[in-house]
PDB file of C-alpha atoms and ligand atoms in Angstrom:
ATOM      1  CA  MET D   1     117.850 146.268-198.023  1.00 97.00           C
ATOM      2  CA  LYS D   2     114.952 148.802-198.281  1.00 97.00           C
ATOM      3  CA  ILE D   3     114.268 150.715-201.787  1.00 98.00           C
ATOM      4  CA  HIS D   4     112.020 153.801-201.199  1.00 98.00           C
ATOM      5  CA  ALA D   5     109.223 155.519-203.655  1.00 98.00           C
ATOM      6  CA  LEU D   6     110.127 158.646-203.947  1.00 98.00           C
ATOM      7  CA  THR D   7     107.580 161.652-205.777  1.00 98.00           C
ATOM      8  CA  THR D   8     108.345 165.184-206.760  1.00 98.00           C
ATOM      9  CA  GLY D   9     105.108 166.714-207.828  1.00 97.00           C
ATOM     10  CA  ALA D  10     104.141 165.077-211.530  1.00 97.00           C
ATOM     11  CA  VAL D  11     103.578 165.785-215.081  1.00 96.00           C
ATOM     12  CA  ARG D  12     101.167 165.690-217.721  1.00 96.00           C
ATOM     13  CA  VAL D  13     102.384 164.518-221.415  1.00 93.00           C
ATOM     14  CA  LYS D  14     101.545 164.423-225.141  1.00 92.00           C
ATOM     15  CA  HIS D  15      99.756 161.937-226.335  1.00 91.00           C
ATOM     16  CA  SER D  16     102.273 161.873-228.574  1.00 89.00           C
ATOM     17  CA  PHE D  17     104.735 161.904-226.200  1.00 88.00           C
ATOM     18  CA  LEU D  18     103.142 158.002-224.694  1.00 89.00           C
ATOM     19  CA  PHE D  19     102.210 157.084-228.146  1.00 90.00           C
ATOM     20  CA  PRO D  20     103.813 157.857-230.835  1.00 89.00           C
ATOM     21  CA  THR D  21     102.922 157.202-234.623  1.00 87.00           C
ATOM     22  CA  PRO D  22     106.573 155.746-236.749  1.00 86.00           C
ATOM     23  CA  GLY D  23     107.733 156.866-238.790  1.00 86.00           C
ATOM     24  CA  VAL D  24     109.100 161.203-238.990  1.00 82.00           C
ATOM     25  CA  ARG D  25     106.695 162.031-237.413  1.00 87.00           C
ATOM     26  CA  ARG D  26     107.138 160.661-234.432  1.00 89.00           C
ATOM     27  CA  GLN D  27     109.502 163.554-232.925  1.00 88.00           C
ATOM     28  CA  LEU D  28     107.329 165.986-234.946  1.00 87.00           C
ATOM     29  CA  ASP D  29     104.467 165.370-233.507  1.00 87.00           C
ATOM     30  CA  LEU D  30     106.073 166.270-230.441  1.00 88.00           C
ATOM     31  CA  PHE D  31     106.003 169.978-231.036  1.00 89.00           C
ATOM     32  CA  LEU D  32     102.893 170.330-232.870  1.00 89.00           C
ATOM     33  CA  PRO D  33      99.500 170.861-231.029  1.00 91.00           C
ATOM     34  CA  GLY D  34      97.775 168.140-230.090  1.00 91.00           C
ATOM     35  CA  PRO D  35      96.203 166.418-226.225  1.00 92.00           C
ATOM     36  CA  PHE D  36      97.389 165.512-222.863  1.00 93.00           C
ATOM     37  CA  SER D  37      97.666 163.017-220.400  1.00 93.00           C
ATOM     38  CA  ASP D  38      96.337 163.099-216.703  1.00 95.00           C
ATOM     39  CA  PRO D  39      99.603 163.725-214.840  1.00 96.00           C
ATOM     40  CA  VAL D  40     101.890 161.463-213.777  1.00 97.00           C
ATOM     41  CA  PRO D  41     104.396 161.049-211.146  1.00 98.00           C
ATOM     42  CA  ILE D  42     107.685 162.264-211.713  1.00 98.00           C
ATOM     43  CA  HIS D  43     109.725 159.002-209.435  1.00 98.00           C
ATOM     44  CA  CYS D  44     112.701 159.319-207.991  1.00 98.00           C
ATOM     45  CA  TRP D  45     114.191 156.774-205.369  1.00 98.00           C
ATOM     46  CA  ALA D  46     116.169 156.283-202.162  1.00 98.00           C
ATOM     47  CA  ILE D  47     117.709 152.497-201.614  1.00 98.00           C
ATOM     48  CA  GLU D  48     119.014 152.114-198.184  1.00 98.00           C
ATOM     49  CA  HIS D  49     121.166 149.070-198.043  1.00 98.00           C
ATOM     50  CA  ALA D  50     125.079 147.964-195.955  1.00 96.00           C
ATOM     51  CA  GLY D  51     124.941 151.700-194.062  1.00 96.00           C
ATOM     52  CA  VAL D  52     124.565 153.334-197.780  1.00 97.00           C
ATOM     53  CA  LEU D  53     122.258 155.543-199.290  1.00 98.00           C
ATOM     54  CA  ARG D  54     121.739 155.752-202.160  1.00 98.00           C
ATOM     55  CA  LEU D  55     119.671 157.811-204.677  1.00 98.00           C
ATOM     56  CA  VAL D  56     118.619 156.736-208.367  1.00 98.00           C
ATOM     57  CA  ASP D  57     117.894 160.087-209.862  1.00 98.00           C
ATOM     58  CA  THR D  58     116.571 163.282-208.644  1.00 98.00           C
ATOM     59  CA  GLY D  59     113.051 164.632-209.042  1.00 98.00           C
ATOM     60  CA  GLU D  60     112.653 167.289-210.500  1.00 97.00           C
ATOM     61  CA  THR D  61     112.185 171.081-209.684  1.00 97.00           C
ATOM     62  CA  ALA D  62     109.183 174.031-208.901  1.00 96.00           C
ATOM     63  CA  ALA D  63     111.210 176.269-210.804  1.00 94.00           C
ATOM     64  CA  ALA D  64     111.311 173.680-214.219  1.00 93.00           C
ATOM     65  CA  ARG D  65     109.922 175.155-217.221  1.00 93.00           C
ATOM     66  CA  ASP D  66     107.109 173.491-219.415  1.00 93.00           C
ATOM     67  CA  VAL D  67     108.259 172.164-222.776  1.00 91.00           C
ATOM     68  CA  PRO D  68     105.357 171.668-226.083  1.00 90.00           C
ATOM     69  CA  PHE D  69     105.100 167.653-225.019  1.00 89.00           C
ATOM     70  CA  ALA D  70     105.479 168.279-221.507  1.00 92.00           C
ATOM     71  CA  ARG D  71     103.765 170.372-218.133  1.00 95.00           C
ATOM     72  CA  MET D  72     105.697 170.860-215.604  1.00 96.00           C
ATOM     73  CA  GLU D  73     102.905 170.510-212.026  1.00 97.00           C
ATOM     74  CA  VAL D  74     105.750 170.761-208.989  1.00 97.00           C
ATOM     75  CA  THR D  75     105.959 173.562-206.550  1.00 97.00           C
ATOM     76  CA  GLU D  76     108.534 173.769-204.123  1.00 96.00           C
ATOM     77  CA  GLU D  77     107.262 171.330-201.281  1.00 97.00           C
ATOM     78  CA  GLN D  78     106.553 168.461-203.882  1.00 97.00           C
ATOM     79  CA  GLU D  79     110.832 168.597-204.520  1.00 98.00           C
ATOM     80  CA  LEU D  80     112.842 166.592-203.130  1.00 98.00           C
ATOM     81  CA  PRO D  81     113.934 167.052-199.246  1.00 97.00           C
ATOM     82  CA  ALA D  82     110.427 167.607-198.198  1.00 97.00           C
ATOM     83  CA  ALA D  83     110.193 163.901-200.753  1.00 98.00           C
ATOM     84  CA  ILE D  84     112.896 161.985-199.218  1.00 98.00           C
ATOM     85  CA  ALA D  85     111.291 163.152-195.601  1.00 98.00           C
ATOM     86  CA  ASP D  86     107.823 161.615-196.709  1.00 97.00           C
ATOM     87  CA  ALA D  87     109.594 158.702-196.575  1.00 97.00           C
ATOM     88  CA  GLY D  88     111.090 158.863-193.595  1.00 98.00           C
ATOM     89  CA  LEU D  89     115.013 159.767-194.644  1.00 98.00           C
ATOM     90  CA  ASP D  90     117.362 162.511-194.370  1.00 96.00           C
ATOM     91  CA  ILE D  91     118.645 164.259-197.162  1.00 97.00           C
ATOM     92  CA  ALA D  92     121.914 165.109-195.166  1.00 96.00           C
ATOM     93  CA  ASP D  93     122.127 160.705-195.141  1.00 97.00           C
ATOM     94  CA  VAL D  94     122.403 160.374-199.316  1.00 97.00           C
ATOM     95  CA  SER D  95     125.921 159.473-199.974  1.00 96.00           C
ATOM     96  CA  GLU D  96     125.519 158.620-203.830  1.00 97.00           C
ATOM     97  CA  VAL D  97     123.131 159.569-205.773  1.00 98.00           C
ATOM     98  CA  VAL D  98     123.282 158.237-210.250  1.00 98.00           C
ATOM     99  CA  LEU D  99     122.197 159.355-212.464  1.00 98.00           C
ATOM    100  CA  THR D 100     119.946 157.518-215.079  1.00 98.00           C
ATOM    101  CA  HIS D 101     120.253 160.087-217.809  1.00 98.00           C
ATOM    102  CA  ALA D 102     120.349 163.725-217.919  1.00 96.00           C
ATOM    103  CA  HIS D 103     116.811 165.241-218.659  1.00 95.00           C
ATOM    104  CA  GLY D 104     116.064 167.427-216.095  1.00 95.00           C
ATOM    105  CA  ASP D 105     113.119 165.779-214.167  1.00 96.00           C
ATOM    106  CA  HIS D 106     115.923 163.353-212.657  1.00 98.00           C
ATOM    107  CA  ILE D 107     118.626 166.058-212.720  1.00 97.00           C
ATOM    108  CA  ASP D 108     117.429 169.116-211.482  1.00 97.00           C
ATOM    109  CA  GLY D 109     116.562 168.465-207.518  1.00 97.00           C
ATOM    110  CA  LEU D 110     120.203 167.556-207.504  1.00 97.00           C
ATOM    111  CA  VAL D 111     120.477 170.995-206.441  1.00 96.00           C
ATOM    112  CA  HIS D 112     119.260 169.584-202.527  1.00 97.00           C
ATOM    113  CA  VAL D 113     122.208 167.022-202.690  1.00 96.00           C
ATOM    114  CA  ARG D 114     125.915 166.423-201.614  1.00 91.00           C
ATOM    115  CA  GLY D 115     127.688 163.683-202.148  1.00 89.00           C
ATOM    116  CA  ARG D 116     128.136 161.625-204.872  1.00 96.00           C
ATOM    117  CA  VAL D 117     127.048 161.909-207.706  1.00 98.00           C
ATOM    118  CA  LEU D 118     127.797 159.222-210.862  1.00 98.00           C
ATOM    119  CA  ILE D 119     126.147 159.232-214.416  1.00 98.00           C
ATOM    120  CA  ASN D 120     126.936 156.991-216.895  1.00 98.00           C
ATOM    121  CA  ASP D 121     129.796 158.212-219.041  1.00 98.00           C
ATOM    122  CA  ALA D 122     128.186 157.971-222.857  1.00 97.00           C
ATOM    123  CA  GLU D 123     125.402 159.834-221.156  1.00 97.00           C
ATOM    124  CA  LEU D 124     127.727 163.150-219.864  1.00 97.00           C
ATOM    125  CA  ARG D 125     129.122 162.805-223.556  1.00 96.00           C
ATOM    126  CA  VAL D 126     125.656 163.851-225.190  1.00 94.00           C
ATOM    127  CA  ALA D 127     124.790 166.637-222.333  1.00 93.00           C
ATOM    128  CA  ARG D 128     127.381 168.347-222.986  1.00 93.00           C
ATOM    129  CA  SER D 129     127.556 168.229-226.656  1.00 93.00           C
ATOM    130  CA  PRO D 130     126.760 171.290-229.115  1.00 93.00           C
ATOM    131  CA  MET D 131     123.547 169.839-230.537  1.00 90.00           C
ATOM    132  CA  SER D 132     122.347 169.162-226.951  1.00 91.00           C
ATOM    133  CA  ARG D 133     123.036 172.131-225.998  1.00 91.00           C
ATOM    134  CA  LEU D 134     121.086 173.842-228.362  1.00 91.00           C
ATOM    135  CA  MET D 135     117.986 171.956-227.510  1.00 88.00           C
ATOM    136  CA  ARG D 136     118.002 172.811-223.979  1.00 90.00           C
ATOM    137  CA  GLY D 137     118.463 176.041-225.055  1.00 89.00           C
ATOM    138  CA  VAL D 138     115.587 176.444-226.906  1.00 88.00           C
ATOM    139  CA  LEU D 139     112.674 174.496-224.734  1.00 86.00           C
ATOM    140  CA  ARG D 140     114.551 176.495-221.802  1.00 87.00           C
ATOM    141  CA  GLN D 141     116.158 173.730-219.644  1.00 88.00           C
ATOM    142  CA  PRO D 142     119.514 174.154-218.272  1.00 90.00           C
ATOM    143  CA  LEU D 143     121.451 172.388-216.277  1.00 93.00           C
ATOM    144  CA  PRO D 144     121.571 172.850-212.708  1.00 93.00           C
ATOM    145  CA  PRO D 145     123.395 174.378-211.433  1.00 91.00           C
ATOM    146  CA  GLY D 146     127.599 173.259-210.406  1.00 90.00           C
ATOM    147  CA  PHE D 147     126.230 170.227-212.522  1.00 94.00           C
ATOM    148  CA  ALA D 148     129.313 167.797-212.157  1.00 94.00           C
ATOM    149  CA  PRO D 149     128.842 164.629-212.175  1.00 97.00           C
ATOM    150  CA  GLU D 150     131.468 161.626-211.705  1.00 98.00           C
ATOM    151  CA  PRO D 151     132.098 159.594-215.694  1.00 98.00           C
ATOM    152  CA  PHE D 152     131.762 156.136-214.565  1.00 98.00           C
ATOM    153  CA  VAL D 153     131.903 153.598-217.484  1.00 98.00           C
ATOM    154  CA  LEU D 154     130.095 150.044-218.014  1.00 98.00           C
ATOM    155  CA  ASP D 155     132.837 147.541-218.217  1.00 97.00           C
ATOM    156  CA  GLY D 156     131.504 145.725-215.466  1.00 96.00           C
ATOM    157  CA  GLY D 157     130.515 142.244-217.765  1.00 96.00           C
ATOM    158  CA  PRO D 158     127.221 141.940-218.066  1.00 98.00           C
ATOM    159  CA  PHE D 159     125.066 141.190-215.677  1.00 98.00           C
ATOM    160  CA  GLY D 160     121.798 138.465-216.108  1.00 97.00           C
ATOM    161  CA  ALA D 161     120.075 139.204-220.001  1.00 98.00           C
ATOM    162  CA  PHE D 162     122.484 143.103-219.987  1.00 98.00           C
ATOM    163  CA  PRO D 163     125.404 142.738-221.919  1.00 98.00           C
ATOM    164  CA  ARG D 164     127.322 145.467-220.065  1.00 98.00           C
ATOM    165  CA  SER D 165     127.212 146.618-216.442  1.00 98.00           C
ATOM    166  CA  ARG D 166     128.518 148.203-213.078  1.00 98.00           C
ATOM    167  CA  THR D 167     128.371 147.321-209.776  1.00 98.00           C
ATOM    168  CA  LEU D 168     127.664 150.209-207.211  1.00 98.00           C
ATOM    169  CA  SER D 169     127.620 148.898-203.967  1.00 97.00           C
ATOM    170  CA  ASP D 170     130.594 146.473-203.038  1.00 96.00           C
ATOM    171  CA  ASP D 171     129.017 143.948-203.033  1.00 97.00           C
ATOM    172  CA  GLY D 172     127.465 143.496-205.892  1.00 97.00           C
ATOM    173  CA  ARG D 173     123.988 143.911-204.910  1.00 98.00           C
ATOM    174  CA  ILE D 174     123.163 147.016-206.880  1.00 98.00           C
ATOM    175  CA  VAL D 175     124.248 147.574-210.363  1.00 98.00           C
ATOM    176  CA  ALA D 176     123.432 149.906-213.135  1.00 98.00           C
ATOM    177  CA  VAL D 177     123.217 148.131-216.733  1.00 98.00           C
ATOM    178  CA  GLY D 178     122.776 149.664-220.151  1.00 98.00           C
ATOM    179  CA  THR D 179     119.521 150.080-221.499  1.00 98.00           C
ATOM    180  CA  PRO D 180     120.025 152.580-224.204  1.00 98.00           C
ATOM    181  CA  GLY D 181     117.081 153.582-226.083  1.00 97.00           C
ATOM    182  CA  HIS D 182     115.463 157.084-224.214  1.00 96.00           C
ATOM    183  CA  THR D 183     118.598 158.148-224.398  1.00 96.00           C
ATOM    184  CA  LEU D 184     121.488 156.856-226.077  1.00 95.00           C
ATOM    185  CA  GLY D 185     123.950 156.458-222.843  1.00 97.00           C
ATOM    186  CA  HIS D 186     120.033 155.796-220.662  1.00 98.00           C
ATOM    187  CA  VAL D 187     121.298 153.357-217.724  1.00 98.00           C
ATOM    188  CA  SER D 188     118.986 151.596-214.883  1.00 98.00           C
ATOM    189  CA  VAL D 189     119.375 150.707-211.875  1.00 98.00           C
ATOM    190  CA  ILE D 190     118.639 146.425-210.886  1.00 98.00           C
ATOM    191  CA  CYS D 191     118.382 146.550-206.836  1.00 98.00           C
ATOM    192  CA  VAL D 192     118.623 142.932-205.841  1.00 98.00           C
ATOM    193  CA  GLU D 193     116.999 142.013-202.930  1.00 97.00           C
ATOM    194  CA  ASP D 194     117.245 139.936-199.844  1.00 94.00           C
ATOM    195  CA  SER D 195     114.374 137.795-201.255  1.00 94.00           C
ATOM    196  CA  GLY D 196     116.720 137.750-204.321  1.00 95.00           C
ATOM    197  CA  ARG D 197     114.300 139.638-206.661  1.00 97.00           C
ATOM    198  CA  HIS D 198     115.511 142.137-208.773  1.00 98.00           C
ATOM    199  CA  VAL D 199     114.199 145.332-208.704  1.00 98.00           C
ATOM    200  CA  MET D 200     114.895 147.421-212.038  1.00 98.00           C
ATOM    201  CA  LEU D 201     114.375 151.089-211.373  1.00 98.00           C
ATOM    202  CA  ALA D 202     114.091 151.515-214.943  1.00 98.00           C
ATOM    203  CA  GLY D 203     114.177 155.475-215.308  1.00 98.00           C
ATOM    204  CA  ASP D 204     112.956 157.073-218.650  1.00 98.00           C
ATOM    205  CA  LEU D 205     113.056 153.339-220.481  1.00 98.00           C
ATOM    206  CA  THR D 206     109.918 153.308-221.208  1.00 97.00           C
ATOM    207  CA  ASP D 207     106.856 155.476-219.534  1.00 96.00           C
ATOM    208  CA  SER D 208     105.256 152.680-218.519  1.00 96.00           C
ATOM    209  CA  LEU D 209     105.210 148.697-218.190  1.00 96.00           C
ATOM    210  CA  GLU D 210     102.761 148.473-221.294  1.00 95.00           C
ATOM    211  CA  GLN D 211     105.061 149.984-223.683  1.00 95.00           C
ATOM    212  CA  LEU D 212     107.779 147.384-222.120  1.00 96.00           C
ATOM    213  CA  HIS D 213     105.282 144.902-223.093  1.00 95.00           C
ATOM    214  CA  ALA D 214     104.238 146.106-226.726  1.00 94.00           C
ATOM    215  CA  ARG D 215     108.026 146.665-227.206  1.00 94.00           C
ATOM    216  CA  ARG D 216     107.313 150.314-228.037  1.00 94.00           C
ATOM    217  CA  ALA D 217     110.313 152.887-228.995  1.00 94.00           C
ATOM    218  CA  ASP D 218     109.740 156.612-227.450  1.00 92.00           C
ATOM    219  CA  ALA D 219     109.102 159.735-229.544  1.00 90.00           C
ATOM    220  CA  VAL D 220     112.690 161.194-227.965  1.00 90.00           C
ATOM    221  CA  GLY D 221     114.708 158.582-228.604  1.00 91.00           C
ATOM    222  CA  PRO D 222     117.443 158.643-230.696  1.00 91.00           C
ATOM    223  CA  ASP D 223     117.107 155.279-232.803  1.00 94.00           C
ATOM    224  CA  PRO D 224     113.767 153.775-232.419  1.00 94.00           C
ATOM    225  CA  GLU D 225     115.576 149.895-233.510  1.00 96.00           C
ATOM    226  CA  VAL D 226     118.360 150.734-230.867  1.00 97.00           C
ATOM    227  CA  HIS D 227     115.342 151.235-228.408  1.00 97.00           C
ATOM    228  CA  GLY D 228     113.594 147.891-229.525  1.00 96.00           C
ATOM    229  CA  ALA D 229     116.208 146.135-228.797  1.00 97.00           C
ATOM    230  CA  THR D 230     116.938 147.121-225.169  1.00 98.00           C
ATOM    231  CA  LEU D 231     113.211 146.195-224.304  1.00 97.00           C
ATOM    232  CA  GLU D 232     113.167 142.922-225.839  1.00 97.00           C
ATOM    233  CA  THR D 233     116.834 142.559-223.345  1.00 98.00           C
ATOM    234  CA  VAL D 234     114.652 144.095-220.576  1.00 98.00           C
ATOM    235  CA  LEU D 235     112.137 141.162-221.463  1.00 97.00           C
ATOM    236  CA  ALA D 236     114.684 137.991-221.214  1.00 97.00           C
ATOM    237  CA  HIS D 237     116.196 139.529-218.008  1.00 97.00           C
ATOM    238  CA  CYS D 238     112.390 139.124-216.777  1.00 97.00           C
ATOM    239  CA  ALA D 239     112.375 135.984-218.124  1.00 95.00           C
ATOM    240  CA  ARG D 240     115.698 134.683-216.259  1.00 95.00           C
ATOM    241  CA  HIS D 241     115.047 136.609-212.949  1.00 96.00           C
ATOM    242  CA  PRO D 242     112.104 137.531-210.543  1.00 96.00           C
ATOM    243  CA  THR D 243     111.886 141.792-211.645  1.00 98.00           C
ATOM    244  CA  VAL D 244     110.108 143.818-210.548  1.00 98.00           C
ATOM    245  CA  TYR D 245     110.343 146.931-213.741  1.00 98.00           C
ATOM    246  CA  LEU D 246     109.652 150.563-212.579  1.00 98.00           C
ATOM    247  CA  PRO D 247     110.220 153.648-215.074  1.00 98.00           C
ATOM    248  CA  SER D 248     109.784 157.129-213.016  1.00 98.00           C
ATOM    249  CA  HIS D 249     106.732 157.882-214.266  1.00 97.00           C
ATOM    250  CA  ASP D 250     103.918 154.573-214.756  1.00 97.00           C
ATOM    251  CA  PRO D 251     101.520 156.132-212.073  1.00 97.00           C
ATOM    252  CA  VAL D 252     101.342 151.554-210.809  1.00 97.00           C
ATOM    253  CA  SER D 253     105.237 152.020-210.062  1.00 98.00           C
ATOM    254  CA  ALA D 254     104.841 152.690-206.330  1.00 98.00           C
ATOM    255  CA  ALA D 255     102.496 149.846-206.160  1.00 98.00           C
ATOM    256  CA  ARG D 256     104.092 147.416-207.207  1.00 97.00           C
ATOM    257  CA  LEU D 257     106.859 147.973-205.539  1.00 98.00           C
ATOM    258  CA  ALA D 258     104.706 147.653-202.506  1.00 97.00           C
ATOM    259  CA  ALA D 259     103.504 144.016-204.044  1.00 96.00           C
ATOM    260  CA  GLY D 260     106.319 143.497-204.999  1.00 95.00           C
ATOM    261  CA  ALA D 261     104.672 142.670-208.139  1.00 95.00           C
ATOM    262  CA  ILE D 262     107.299 140.529-210.807  1.00 95.00           C
ATOM    263  CA  VAL D 263     106.785 141.136-214.678  1.00 95.00           C
ATOM    264  CA  GLU D 264     106.037 137.445-215.869  1.00 87.00           C
ATOM    265  CA  VAL D 265     107.301 136.309-219.644  1.00 88.00           C
ATOM    266  CA  HIS D 266     105.137 134.226-220.625  1.00 70.00           C
ATOM    267  CA  ARG D 267     106.431 132.188-224.007  1.00 60.00           C
ATOM    268  CA  THR D 268     104.884 129.562-226.032  1.00 47.00           C
ATOM    269  CA  SER D 269     105.376 128.001-229.536  1.00 38.00           C
ATOM    270  CA  ASP D 270     104.341 131.533-232.329  1.00 37.00           C
ATOM    271  CA  ARG D 271     104.254 134.125-230.074  1.00 42.00           C
ATOM    272  CA  GLU D 272     105.033 134.876-227.153  1.00 45.00           C
ATOM    273  CA  ASP D 273     102.713 136.675-223.933  1.00 45.00           C
ATOM    274  CA  THR D 274     103.217 139.355-221.448  1.00 45.00           C
ATOM    275  CA  ALA D 275     101.338 139.261-217.404  1.00 45.00           C
ATOM    276  CA  LEU D 276     101.357 140.826-214.252  1.00 46.00           C
ATOM    277  CA  ARG D 277     101.483 138.319-211.405  1.00 46.00           C
ATOM    278  CA  MET D 278     100.655 139.525-208.102  1.00 45.00           C
ATOM    279  CA  PRO D 279     101.919 137.657-205.665  1.00 46.00           C
ATOM    280  CA  ALA D 280      99.698 135.397-203.297  1.00 43.00           C
ATOM    281  CA  GLY D 281      98.294 137.692-200.530  1.00 40.00           C
ATOM    282  CA  SER D 282      98.910 141.095-202.083  1.00 39.00           C
ATOM    283  CA  ARG D 283      95.320 141.858-203.705  1.00 34.00           C
TER     284      ARG D 283
HETATM  285 ZN1   ZN P   1     113.785 161.798-219.684  1.00 53.70          ZN
END
């Protein structure tokens, strides 16, 4: 199995997006003036395994419009076809795409892909709801033309600490797990590497590893309690299985993938500390 980090440009996000104020200002602040971050990457992922080339998400395109809390920095030369060519792969060889969730910077690159596109049934239902249509209209974020992914259900039982899963590869080494929070139908994709280590392609479950350690629900999710519970589940999974945790917008995700850096969860009697461990010889 070989996993590649693909980069389809960058995005700057508002500080209140990364560090939301709890309570009523959590979502309100997104629409008020405020400082923006440095550019962070818009990653998606290619997985070569058992003769199949899969993508997890498809990145953003140059046509994307800014929203009040995110400024896109994507050129046509950075879109999926070039990003995948940079990894030495051919977009024509992609036979399956799995979407973590239906936000533009994860699905807009679908315009470049032929082949099967999968999405969690619950995420597709929300994406087609009147409220989502309204928000896409207000924010001028249309779904990509021809958006018609095939829904799947997380009916495969538990996987590690995750109560709901769905196997994607025939051998069970690529698995979608339910990670509600950022959106209620959000999934992450866990790849069991040849070494047995888990690589968790976490979409927008968090923006960074730091946010996971801090157990900080984000500013856009519908229910911070659901989000917080999922973050606890991820940490429980990391405590059981060596796991490389890779959110789509973490500036350090690509380096963590290259280094095989796992999340380490220390448990003590009255508190839990988390730290990043780099394997010997990797820097
Ligand atoms: Zn998102």
